PDB file of C-alpha atoms in Angstrom:
ATOM      1  CA  MET O  21     107.001 108.648 132.262  1.00  0.00           C
ATOM      2  CA  CYS O  22     109.488 105.826 132.525  1.00  0.00           C
ATOM      3  CA  SER O  23     108.401 102.240 133.138  1.00  0.00           C
ATOM      4  CA  ILE O  24     111.136  99.852 134.303  1.00  0.00           C
ATOM      5  CA  LEU O  25     110.853  96.078 134.466  1.00  0.00           C
ATOM      6  CA  THR O  26     112.242  95.370 137.913  1.00  0.00           C
ATOM      7  CA  LYS O  27     111.465  91.661 137.778  1.00  0.00           C
ATOM      8  CA  VAL O  28     112.640  89.885 134.682  1.00  0.00           C
ATOM      9  CA  ARG O  29     110.554  86.893 133.721  1.00  0.00           C
ATOM     10  CA  PRO O  30     112.379  83.768 132.533  1.00  0.00           C
ATOM     11  CA  ILE O  31     111.581  84.387 128.873  1.00  0.00           C
ATOM     12  CA  HIS O  32     112.731  87.990 129.154  1.00  0.00           C
ATOM     13  CA  ARG O  33     115.915  86.835 130.857  1.00  0.00           C
ATOM     14  CA  ALA O  34     116.556  84.357 128.056  1.00  0.00           C
ATOM     15  CA  VAL O  35     115.960  87.006 125.392  1.00  0.00           C
ATOM     16  CA  ALA O  36     118.231  89.451 127.186  1.00  0.00           C
ATOM     17  CA  LEU O  37     120.986  86.862 127.362  1.00  0.00           C
ATOM     18  CA  SER O  38     120.590  85.989 123.698  1.00  0.00           C
ATOM     19  CA  LEU O  39     120.889  89.682 122.799  1.00  0.00           C
ATOM     20  CA  ARG O  40     124.234  89.867 124.528  1.00  0.00           C
ATOM     21  CA  LEU O  41     125.503  86.526 123.246  1.00  0.00           C
ATOM     22  CA  GLY O  42     124.401  87.397 119.732  1.00  0.00           C
ATOM     23  CA  ALA O  43     126.384  90.624 119.679  1.00  0.00           C
ATOM     24  CA  SER O  44     129.662  90.880 117.802  1.00  0.00           C
ATOM     25  CA  THR O  45     132.987  90.021 119.396  1.00  0.00           C
ATOM     26  CA  GLU O  46     133.827  93.701 119.696  1.00  0.00           C
ATOM     27  CA  CYS O  47     130.546  94.399 121.527  1.00  0.00           C
ATOM     28  CA  SER O  48     131.105  91.498 123.907  1.00  0.00           C
ATOM     29  CA  ARG O  49     134.712  92.389 124.697  1.00  0.00           C
ATOM     30  CA  TYR O  50     133.852  96.030 125.180  1.00  0.00           C
ATOM     31  CA  ALA O  51     130.966  95.127 127.480  1.00  0.00           C
ATOM     32  CA  ALA O  52     133.172  92.825 129.546  1.00  0.00           C
ATOM     33  CA  THR O  53     135.854  95.497 129.872  1.00  0.00           C
ATOM     34  CA  GLN O  54     133.309  98.151 130.817  1.00  0.00           C
ATOM     35  CA  SER O  55     131.657  95.840 133.326  1.00  0.00           C
ATOM     36  CA  ARG O  56     134.978  95.120 135.036  1.00  0.00           C
ATOM     37  CA  ARG O  57     135.976  98.759 135.045  1.00  0.00           C
ATOM     38  CA  LEU O  58     132.665 100.010 136.374  1.00  0.00           C
ATOM     39  CA  SER O  59     132.376  97.309 139.039  1.00  0.00           C
ATOM     40  CA  ARG O  60     135.467  97.955 141.117  1.00  0.00           C
ATOM     41  CA  GLY O  61     134.970  96.802 144.659  1.00  0.00           C
ATOM     42  CA  VAL O  62     132.028  94.604 143.693  1.00  0.00           C
ATOM     43  CA  ASN O  63     132.108  90.821 143.820  1.00  0.00           C
ATOM     44  CA  SER O  64     133.193  89.713 140.357  1.00  0.00           C
ATOM     45  CA  VAL O  65     130.967  86.643 140.512  1.00  0.00           C
ATOM     46  CA  VAL O  66     127.688  88.214 139.434  1.00  0.00           C
ATOM     47  CA  ASP O  67     124.603  86.600 137.961  1.00  0.00           C
ATOM     48  CA  PRO O  68     125.216  87.026 134.184  1.00  0.00           C
ATOM     49  CA  LEU O  69     121.486  87.194 133.528  1.00  0.00           C
ATOM     50  CA  ARG O  70     121.212  90.211 135.786  1.00  0.00           C
ATOM     51  CA  ILE O  71     124.143  91.909 134.078  1.00  0.00           C
ATOM     52  CA  ASN O  72     122.813  91.177 130.605  1.00  0.00           C
ATOM     53  CA  ALA O  73     119.173  92.087 131.244  1.00  0.00           C
ATOM     54  CA  ARG O  74     118.208  95.011 129.034  1.00  0.00           C
ATOM     55  CA  PHE O  75     115.796  97.445 130.612  1.00  0.00           C
ATOM     56  CA  TYR O  76     113.609  99.549 128.385  1.00  0.00           C
ATOM     57  CA  CYS O  77     112.364 103.033 129.133  1.00  0.00           C
ATOM     58  CA  SER O  78     109.237 104.369 127.430  1.00  0.00           C
ATOM     59  CA  ARG O  79     109.286 108.162 127.249  1.00  0.00           C
ATOM     60  CA  THR O  80     107.919 110.983 125.169  1.00  0.00           C
ATOM     61  CA  ALA O  81     110.109 113.709 123.722  1.00  0.00           C
ATOM     62  CA  LYS O  82     110.442 116.876 125.780  1.00  0.00           C
ATOM     63  CA  THR O  83     109.645 119.030 122.775  1.00  0.00           C
ATOM     64  CA  GLU O  84     105.968 119.608 122.035  1.00  0.00           C
ATOM     65  CA  GLY O  85     104.860 118.193 118.702  1.00  0.00           C
ATOM     66  CA  LEU O  86     107.911 115.960 118.320  1.00  0.00           C
ATOM     67  CA  LEU O  87     107.541 112.216 117.835  1.00  0.00           C
ATOM     68  CA  PHE O  88     110.615 110.282 118.941  1.00  0.00           C
ATOM     69  CA  ARG O  89     111.504 106.593 118.804  1.00  0.00           C
ATOM     70  CA  GLN O  90     114.726 104.862 119.847  1.00  0.00           C
ATOM     71  CA  LEU O  91     115.328 101.538 118.081  1.00  0.00           C
ATOM     72  CA  PHE O  92     118.007  98.887 118.679  1.00  0.00           C
ATOM     73  CA  GLU O  93     119.949  96.575 116.353  1.00  0.00           C
ATOM     74  CA  VAL O  94     121.393  93.625 118.234  1.00  0.00           C
ATOM     75  CA  GLU O  95     124.417  92.487 116.222  1.00  0.00           C
ATOM     76  CA  SER O  96     126.296  95.795 116.266  1.00  0.00           C
ATOM     77  CA  CYS O  97     124.514  97.192 119.357  1.00  0.00           C
ATOM     78  CA  THR O  98     123.456 100.188 117.266  1.00  0.00           C
ATOM     79  CA  TYR O  99     120.712 102.674 118.114  1.00  0.00           C
ATOM     80  CA  THR O 100     118.613 104.055 115.278  1.00  0.00           C
ATOM     81  CA  TYR O 101     116.513 107.154 115.941  1.00  0.00           C
ATOM     82  CA  LEU O 102     113.252 108.150 114.274  1.00  0.00           C
ATOM     83  CA  LEU O 103     112.057 111.746 114.707  1.00  0.00           C
ATOM     84  CA  ALA O 104     108.965 113.327 113.214  1.00  0.00           C
ATOM     85  CA  ASP O 105     106.712 116.362 113.353  1.00  0.00           C
ATOM     86  CA  THR O 106     103.402 115.116 114.750  1.00  0.00           C
ATOM     87  CA  LYS O 107     101.435 117.640 112.674  1.00  0.00           C
ATOM     88  CA  THR O 108     103.051 117.497 109.236  1.00  0.00           C
ATOM     89  CA  LYS O 109     104.248 113.870 109.649  1.00  0.00           C
ATOM     90  CA  GLU O 110     107.602 114.743 108.083  1.00  0.00           C
ATOM     91  CA  ALA O 111     110.251 112.435 109.533  1.00  0.00           C
ATOM     92  CA  ILE O 112     113.981 111.763 109.548  1.00  0.00           C
ATOM     93  CA  ILE O 113     115.911 108.669 110.587  1.00  0.00           C
ATOM     94  CA  ILE O 114     119.393 108.670 112.130  1.00  0.00           C
ATOM     95  CA  ASP O 115     121.877 105.804 111.693  1.00  0.00           C
ATOM     96  CA  PRO O 116     119.577 103.183 110.113  1.00  0.00           C
ATOM     97  CA  VAL O 117     121.002  99.655 109.863  1.00  0.00           C
ATOM     98  CA  LEU O 118     120.648  97.322 106.873  1.00  0.00           C
ATOM     99  CA  GLU O 119     119.464  94.330 108.927  1.00  0.00           C
ATOM    100  CA  THR O 120     116.544  96.283 110.431  1.00  0.00           C
ATOM    101  CA  ILE O 121     115.302  98.134 107.348  1.00  0.00           C
ATOM    102  CA  ASP O 122     111.998  96.242 107.269  1.00  0.00           C
ATOM    103  CA  ARG O 123     111.313  96.957 110.932  1.00  0.00           C
ATOM    104  CA  ASP O 124     112.097 100.646 110.495  1.00  0.00           C
ATOM    105  CA  LEU O 125     110.022 101.135 107.347  1.00  0.00           C
ATOM    106  CA  ASN O 126     107.111  99.200 108.839  1.00  0.00           C
ATOM    107  CA  LEU O 127     107.139 101.562 111.824  1.00  0.00           C
ATOM    108  CA  VAL O 128     107.213 104.583 109.516  1.00  0.00           C
ATOM    109  CA  MET O 129     104.207 103.171 107.665  1.00  0.00           C
ATOM    110  CA  GLU O 130     102.286 102.296 110.842  1.00  0.00           C
ATOM    111  CA  LEU O 131     102.753 105.795 112.222  1.00  0.00           C
ATOM    112  CA  GLY O 132     101.706 107.374 108.926  1.00  0.00           C
ATOM    113  CA  LEU O 133     104.958 109.289 108.524  1.00  0.00           C
ATOM    114  CA  LYS O 134     106.597 110.767 105.451  1.00  0.00           C
ATOM    115  CA  LEU O 135     110.288 109.882 105.649  1.00  0.00           C
ATOM    116  CA  THR O 136     112.329 112.642 104.004  1.00  0.00           C
ATOM    117  CA  LEU O 137     115.923 112.060 105.116  1.00  0.00           C
ATOM    118  CA  ALA O 138     118.165 109.187 106.239  1.00  0.00           C
ATOM    119  CA  VAL O 139     121.264 110.620 107.906  1.00  0.00           C
ATOM    120  CA  ASN O 140     124.375 108.972 109.324  1.00  0.00           C
ATOM    121  CA  THR O 141     126.497 110.378 112.132  1.00  0.00           C
ATOM    122  CA  HIS O 142     129.637 109.013 110.413  1.00  0.00           C
ATOM    123  CA  CYS O 143     130.892 106.299 108.074  1.00  0.00           C
ATOM    124  CA  HIS O 144     130.334 103.270 110.283  1.00  0.00           C
ATOM    125  CA  ALA O 145     132.815 100.400 110.587  1.00  0.00           C
ATOM    126  CA  ASP O 146     130.676  97.883 112.478  1.00  0.00           C
ATOM    127  CA  HIS O 147     127.526  97.715 110.348  1.00  0.00           C
ATOM    128  CA  ILE O 148     126.193  98.645 106.926  1.00  0.00           C
ATOM    129  CA  THR O 149     123.812 101.571 106.703  1.00  0.00           C
ATOM    130  CA  SER O 150     120.408 101.007 105.130  1.00  0.00           C
ATOM    131  CA  SER O 151     120.131 104.582 103.841  1.00  0.00           C
ATOM    132  CA  GLY O 152     120.917 103.663 100.218  1.00  0.00           C
ATOM    133  CA  LEU O 153     118.455 100.779 100.109  1.00  0.00           C
ATOM    134  CA  MET O 154     115.858 102.913 101.877  1.00  0.00           C
ATOM    135  CA  LYS O 155     116.122 105.445  99.052  1.00  0.00           C
ATOM    136  CA  LYS O 156     115.186 102.707  96.602  1.00  0.00           C
ATOM    137  CA  ARG O 157     112.107 101.816  98.639  1.00  0.00           C
ATOM    138  CA  VAL O 158     110.915 105.270  99.756  1.00  0.00           C
ATOM    139  CA  SER O 159     110.024 107.796  97.073  1.00  0.00           C
ATOM    140  CA  GLY O 160     111.725 111.155  97.510  1.00  0.00           C
ATOM    141  CA  LEU O 161     113.957 110.054 100.382  1.00  0.00           C
ATOM    142  CA  LYS O 162     117.410 111.643 100.495  1.00  0.00           C
ATOM    143  CA  SER O 163     120.583 110.604 102.297  1.00  0.00           C
ATOM    144  CA  ALA O 164     123.015 112.774 104.265  1.00  0.00           C
ATOM    145  CA  ILE O 165     126.414 112.471 105.916  1.00  0.00           C
ATOM    146  CA  SER O 166     129.353 114.742 106.796  1.00  0.00           C
ATOM    147  CA  LYS O 167     131.245 116.266 103.890  1.00  0.00           C
ATOM    148  CA  PHE O 168     134.456 115.115 105.607  1.00  0.00           C
ATOM    149  CA  SER O 169     133.383 111.467 105.755  1.00  0.00           C
ATOM    150  CA  GLY O 170     134.593 110.614 102.272  1.00  0.00           C
ATOM    151  CA  ALA O 171     131.242 108.933 101.640  1.00  0.00           C
ATOM    152  CA  SER O 172     128.690 109.693  98.957  1.00  0.00           C
ATOM    153  CA  ALA O 173     125.236 111.052  99.816  1.00  0.00           C
ATOM    154  CA  ASP O 174     122.642 113.439  98.433  1.00  0.00           C
ATOM    155  CA  ILE O 175     123.448 116.019 101.105  1.00  0.00           C
ATOM    156  CA  LEU O 176     126.931 116.622 102.519  1.00  0.00           C
ATOM    157  CA  LEU O 177     126.667 118.265 105.910  1.00  0.00           C
ATOM    158  CA  SER O 178     128.932 120.735 107.693  1.00  0.00           C
ATOM    159  CA  GLU O 179     129.033 122.797 110.885  1.00  0.00           C
ATOM    160  CA  GLY O 180     125.864 124.804 111.517  1.00  0.00           C
ATOM    161  CA  ASP O 181     123.706 123.112 108.884  1.00  0.00           C
ATOM    162  CA  LYS O 182     120.091 122.547 109.893  1.00  0.00           C
ATOM    163  CA  ILE O 183     118.170 119.343 109.233  1.00  0.00           C
ATOM    164  CA  ALA O 184     114.505 120.362 109.079  1.00  0.00           C
ATOM    165  CA  PHE O 185     111.399 118.199 109.398  1.00  0.00           C
ATOM    166  CA  GLY O 186     108.123 120.066 109.784  1.00  0.00           C
ATOM    167  CA  LYS O 187     108.569 122.852 112.332  1.00  0.00           C
ATOM    168  CA  HIS O 188     111.477 121.045 113.983  1.00  0.00           C
ATOM    169  CA  TYR O 189     115.157 120.884 113.112  1.00  0.00           C
ATOM    170  CA  LEU O 190     118.489 119.493 114.262  1.00  0.00           C
ATOM    171  CA  THR O 191     121.683 121.534 114.072  1.00  0.00           C
ATOM    172  CA  VAL O 192     124.906 119.899 112.898  1.00  0.00           C
ATOM    173  CA  ARG O 193     128.012 120.130 115.052  1.00  0.00           C
ATOM    174  CA  GLU O 194     131.233 118.697 113.673  1.00  0.00           C
ATOM    175  CA  THR O 195     132.791 116.380 116.259  1.00  0.00           C
ATOM    176  CA  PRO O 196     135.795 114.643 114.638  1.00  0.00           C
ATOM    177  CA  GLY O 197     138.061 112.296 116.541  1.00  0.00           C
ATOM    178  CA  HIS O 198     136.499 108.852 116.225  1.00  0.00           C
ATOM    179  CA  THR O 199     136.637 109.525 112.474  1.00  0.00           C
ATOM    180  CA  ASP O 200     137.263 112.693 110.451  1.00  0.00           C
ATOM    181  CA  GLY O 201     133.619 112.776 109.438  1.00  0.00           C
ATOM    182  CA  CYS O 202     131.823 112.438 112.771  1.00  0.00           C
ATOM    183  CA  ILE O 203     128.929 114.822 113.344  1.00  0.00           C
ATOM    184  CA  THR O 204     126.572 115.398 116.254  1.00  0.00           C
ATOM    185  CA  PHE O 205     122.961 116.564 115.976  1.00  0.00           C
ATOM    186  CA  VAL O 206     121.446 118.981 118.501  1.00  0.00           C
ATOM    187  CA  SER O 207     117.701 119.644 118.746  1.00  0.00           C
ATOM    188  CA  ALA O 208     116.498 123.234 118.318  1.00  0.00           C
ATOM    189  CA  ASP O 209     115.752 123.665 122.031  1.00  0.00           C
ATOM    190  CA  GLU O 210     118.944 121.814 123.071  1.00  0.00           C
ATOM    191  CA  SER O 211     116.913 119.230 124.962  1.00  0.00           C
ATOM    192  CA  MET O 212     118.373 116.307 122.965  1.00  0.00           C
ATOM    193  CA  VAL O 213     121.725 115.543 121.370  1.00  0.00           C
ATOM    194  CA  PHE O 214     122.543 112.625 119.075  1.00  0.00           C
ATOM    195  CA  THR O 215     126.253 112.014 119.531  1.00  0.00           C
ATOM    196  CA  GLY O 216     127.027 109.092 117.229  1.00  0.00           C
ATOM    197  CA  ASP O 217     130.247 107.405 118.386  1.00  0.00           C
ATOM    198  CA  SER O 218     131.842 110.615 119.643  1.00  0.00           C
ATOM    199  CA  LEU O 219     130.251 110.344 123.077  1.00  0.00           C
ATOM    200  CA  LEU O 220     128.814 107.111 124.449  1.00  0.00           C
ATOM    201  CA  ILE O 221     127.165 106.583 127.821  1.00  0.00           C
ATOM    202  CA  ARG O 222     130.132 106.535 130.216  1.00  0.00           C
ATOM    203  CA  GLY O 223     132.481 106.039 127.292  1.00  0.00           C
ATOM    204  CA  CYS O 224     133.441 107.201 123.802  1.00  0.00           C
ATOM    205  CA  GLY O 225     134.289 105.846 120.389  1.00  0.00           C
ATOM    206  CA  ARG O 226     137.729 104.381 119.704  1.00  0.00           C
ATOM    207  CA  THR O 227     140.358 106.416 117.863  1.00  0.00           C
ATOM    208  CA  ASP O 228     142.700 103.817 116.392  1.00  0.00           C
ATOM    209  CA  PHE O 229     141.365 103.600 112.813  1.00  0.00           C
ATOM    210  CA  GLN O 230     139.569 105.667 110.130  1.00  0.00           C
ATOM    211  CA  GLN O 231     141.607 108.825 110.771  1.00  0.00           C
ATOM    212  CA  GLY O 232     140.960 108.587 114.499  1.00  0.00           C
ATOM    213  CA  CYS O 233     142.582 111.214 116.722  1.00  0.00           C
ATOM    214  CA  PRO O 234     142.235 111.168 120.519  1.00  0.00           C
ATOM    215  CA  LYS O 235     143.179 114.860 120.896  1.00  0.00           C
ATOM    216  CA  CYS O 236     140.523 115.826 118.353  1.00  0.00           C
ATOM    217  CA  LEU O 237     137.901 113.649 120.031  1.00  0.00           C
ATOM    218  CA  TYR O 238     138.631 115.113 123.469  1.00  0.00           C
ATOM    219  CA  ASP O 239     138.309 118.659 122.126  1.00  0.00           C
ATOM    220  CA  SER O 240     135.185 117.809 120.127  1.00  0.00           C
ATOM    221  CA  VAL O 241     133.336 116.431 123.143  1.00  0.00           C
ATOM    222  CA  HIS O 242     134.413 119.194 125.520  1.00  0.00           C
ATOM    223  CA  ASP O 243     133.846 122.048 123.066  1.00  0.00           C
ATOM    224  CA  LYS O 244     130.783 120.879 121.137  1.00  0.00           C
ATOM    225  CA  ILE O 245     128.850 118.553 123.490  1.00  0.00           C
ATOM    226  CA  PHE O 246     129.806 119.338 127.096  1.00  0.00           C
ATOM    227  CA  THR O 247     128.890 122.983 126.456  1.00  0.00           C
ATOM    228  CA  LEU O 248     125.216 122.000 126.123  1.00  0.00           C
ATOM    229  CA  PRO O 249     122.837 122.321 129.112  1.00  0.00           C
ATOM    230  CA  ASP O 250     123.219 119.799 131.932  1.00  0.00           C
ATOM    231  CA  ASN O 251     119.743 118.337 131.352  1.00  0.00           C
ATOM    232  CA  CYS O 252     120.229 117.843 127.596  1.00  0.00           C
ATOM    233  CA  LEU O 253     119.509 114.170 126.883  1.00  0.00           C
ATOM    234  CA  VAL O 254     122.396 112.246 125.308  1.00  0.00           C
ATOM    235  CA  TYR O 255     121.466 109.619 122.724  1.00  0.00           C
ATOM    236  CA  PRO O 256     124.535 107.716 121.400  1.00  0.00           C
ATOM    237  CA  ALA O 257     124.903 105.483 118.351  1.00  0.00           C
ATOM    238  CA  HIS O 258     125.756 102.428 120.468  1.00  0.00           C
ATOM    239  CA  ASP O 259     125.503 100.949 123.913  1.00  0.00           C
ATOM    240  CA  TYR O 260     126.795  97.556 125.034  1.00  0.00           C
ATOM    241  CA  LEU O 261     125.499  97.478 128.603  1.00  0.00           C
ATOM    242  CA  GLY O 262     121.742  98.040 128.199  1.00  0.00           C
ATOM    243  CA  GLN O 263     121.806 101.795 128.822  1.00  0.00           C
ATOM    244  CA  THR O 264     119.486 103.864 126.649  1.00  0.00           C
ATOM    245  CA  VAL O 265     120.054 107.520 127.504  1.00  0.00           C
ATOM    246  CA  SER O 266     122.195 109.834 129.614  1.00  0.00           C
ATOM    247  CA  THR O 267     122.499 113.589 130.078  1.00  0.00           C
ATOM    248  CA  VAL O 268     125.265 116.050 129.320  1.00  0.00           C
ATOM    249  CA  GLY O 269     125.557 116.818 133.031  1.00  0.00           C
ATOM    250  CA  GLU O 270     125.971 113.149 133.905  1.00  0.00           C
ATOM    251  CA  GLU O 271     128.618 112.534 131.264  1.00  0.00           C
ATOM    252  CA  ARG O 272     130.520 115.688 132.165  1.00  0.00           C
ATOM    253  CA  LYS O 273     130.640 114.466 135.759  1.00  0.00           C
ATOM    254  CA  PHE O 274     130.836 110.678 135.522  1.00  0.00           C
ATOM    255  CA  ASN O 275     132.274 109.688 132.141  1.00  0.00           C
ATOM    256  CA  PRO O 276     135.469 107.841 133.168  1.00  0.00           C
ATOM    257  CA  ARG O 277     137.340 108.738 129.978  1.00  0.00           C
ATOM    258  CA  LEU O 278     136.220 112.284 129.313  1.00  0.00           C
ATOM    259  CA  THR O 279     136.787 113.417 132.911  1.00  0.00           C
ATOM    260  CA  MET O 280     140.501 112.701 132.475  1.00  0.00           C
ATOM    261  CA  SER O 281     142.958 115.413 131.515  1.00  0.00           C
ATOM    262  CA  LYS O 282     143.624 115.585 127.786  1.00  0.00           C
ATOM    263  CA  ASP O 283     147.053 113.990 128.183  1.00  0.00           C
ATOM    264  CA  GLU O 284     145.615 111.122 130.261  1.00  0.00           C
ATOM    265  CA  PHE O 285     142.842 110.625 127.720  1.00  0.00           C
ATOM    266  CA  VAL O 286     145.297 110.466 124.805  1.00  0.00           C
ATOM    267  CA  GLU O 287     147.471 107.974 126.673  1.00  0.00           C
ATOM    268  CA  THR O 288     144.467 105.800 127.494  1.00  0.00           C
ATOM    269  CA  MET O 289     143.056 105.830 123.978  1.00  0.00           C
ATOM    270  CA  ASN O 290     146.442 105.046 122.439  1.00  0.00           C
ATOM    271  CA  ASN O 291     146.782 101.924 124.577  1.00  0.00           C
ATOM    272  CA  LEU O 292     143.361 100.248 124.348  1.00  0.00           C
ATOM    273  CA  ASN O 293     144.699  97.512 122.045  1.00  0.00           C
ATOM    274  CA  LEU O 294     141.229  96.536 120.816  1.00  0.00           C
ATOM    275  CA  PRO O 295     140.665  94.058 117.974  1.00  0.00           C
ATOM    276  CA  LYS O 296     139.485  95.688 114.771  1.00  0.00           C
ATOM    277  CA  PRO O 297     135.712  95.819 114.248  1.00  0.00           C
ATOM    278  CA  PHE O 298     134.385  92.482 113.052  1.00  0.00           C
ATOM    279  CA  LYS O 299     132.751  93.893 109.905  1.00  0.00           C
ATOM    280  CA  ILE O 300     135.119  96.752 109.078  1.00  0.00           C
ATOM    281  CA  ASP O 301     136.343  95.259 105.785  1.00  0.00           C
ATOM    282  CA  ILE O 302     132.744  94.901 104.600  1.00  0.00           C
ATOM    283  CA  SER O 303     131.079  97.871 106.255  1.00  0.00           C
ATOM    284  CA  VAL O 304     133.412 100.726 105.349  1.00  0.00           C
ATOM    285  CA  PRO O 305     133.497 100.074 101.562  1.00  0.00           C
ATOM    286  CA  ALA O 306     129.720  99.679 101.573  1.00  0.00           C
ATOM    287  CA  ASN O 307     129.090 102.777 103.655  1.00  0.00           C
ATOM    288  CA  LEU O 308     131.290 104.906 101.410  1.00  0.00           C
ATOM    289  CA  VAL O 309     128.619 104.354  98.738  1.00  0.00           C
ATOM    290  CA  CYS O 310     125.570 104.791 100.949  1.00  0.00           C
ATOM    291  CA  GLY O 311     125.460 101.120 101.916  1.00  0.00           C
ATOM    292  CA  LEU O 312     124.887  99.896  98.360  1.00  0.00           C
ATOM    293  CA  HIS O 313     128.216  98.169  97.680  1.00  0.00           C
ATOM    294  CA  GLY O 314     127.450  94.674  96.416  1.00  0.00           C
ATOM    295  CA  LEU O 315     123.672  95.121  96.701  1.00  0.00           C
TER     296      LEU O 315
END
């Protein structure tokens, strides 16, 4: 069941605005560009509080016996995902962020979970992962990332690997293009896919740094993600417009970039002219060593 706040109280409106204003320059510029692009034909003078209001959807996972939580980090607009087996309490966390480590570990404790793996979809450029610090605070926790990422971790993942927790598992699909080491995680029943920066809601990750390749990204999304069932839920690593989830069918039909021809996509991606991520010079060196550089 999904509960939507259709009327935003003043305090909620203020919080929503502060979330947007507190985001990084890259988030803000991307959001503005997306808003303009997606609002063709609409009066450009729109109440900014209505645009910036973040709606939350409370849902349970489709898969029986699977606990699922979607968590948000405001500065980099990053989603962190917590998944667990409701019977064994074994849990994994996807794309944890350093600034929200206390929140995440408190939730794990409150729910009585045993966190076994912290996994990253790629070597992030806009925030520092908390996986290394989590390992210091959680006994037996291991870290994982793609073997092509160039980063260190306990487990280096490749195509077809399975990430198990209790009776559940995610299957690794290599989806390079945003970076060489991007991976996507697909649930066993293909009801959920965690796409990292490869596929965003009505967008995709940039391809102008960290071995980015627009041709590779286009092929990765079309061959590894768009081949999933239409109703498979898409959970990205970021969103800058308050969207929380999409479906493969929606993105295959409505994603303005990935519905282009490959040549059009490459031309578009090669001419975005975006500023470099605000934290790239700090985040990448740290994330190459599991987020522990300088800690």
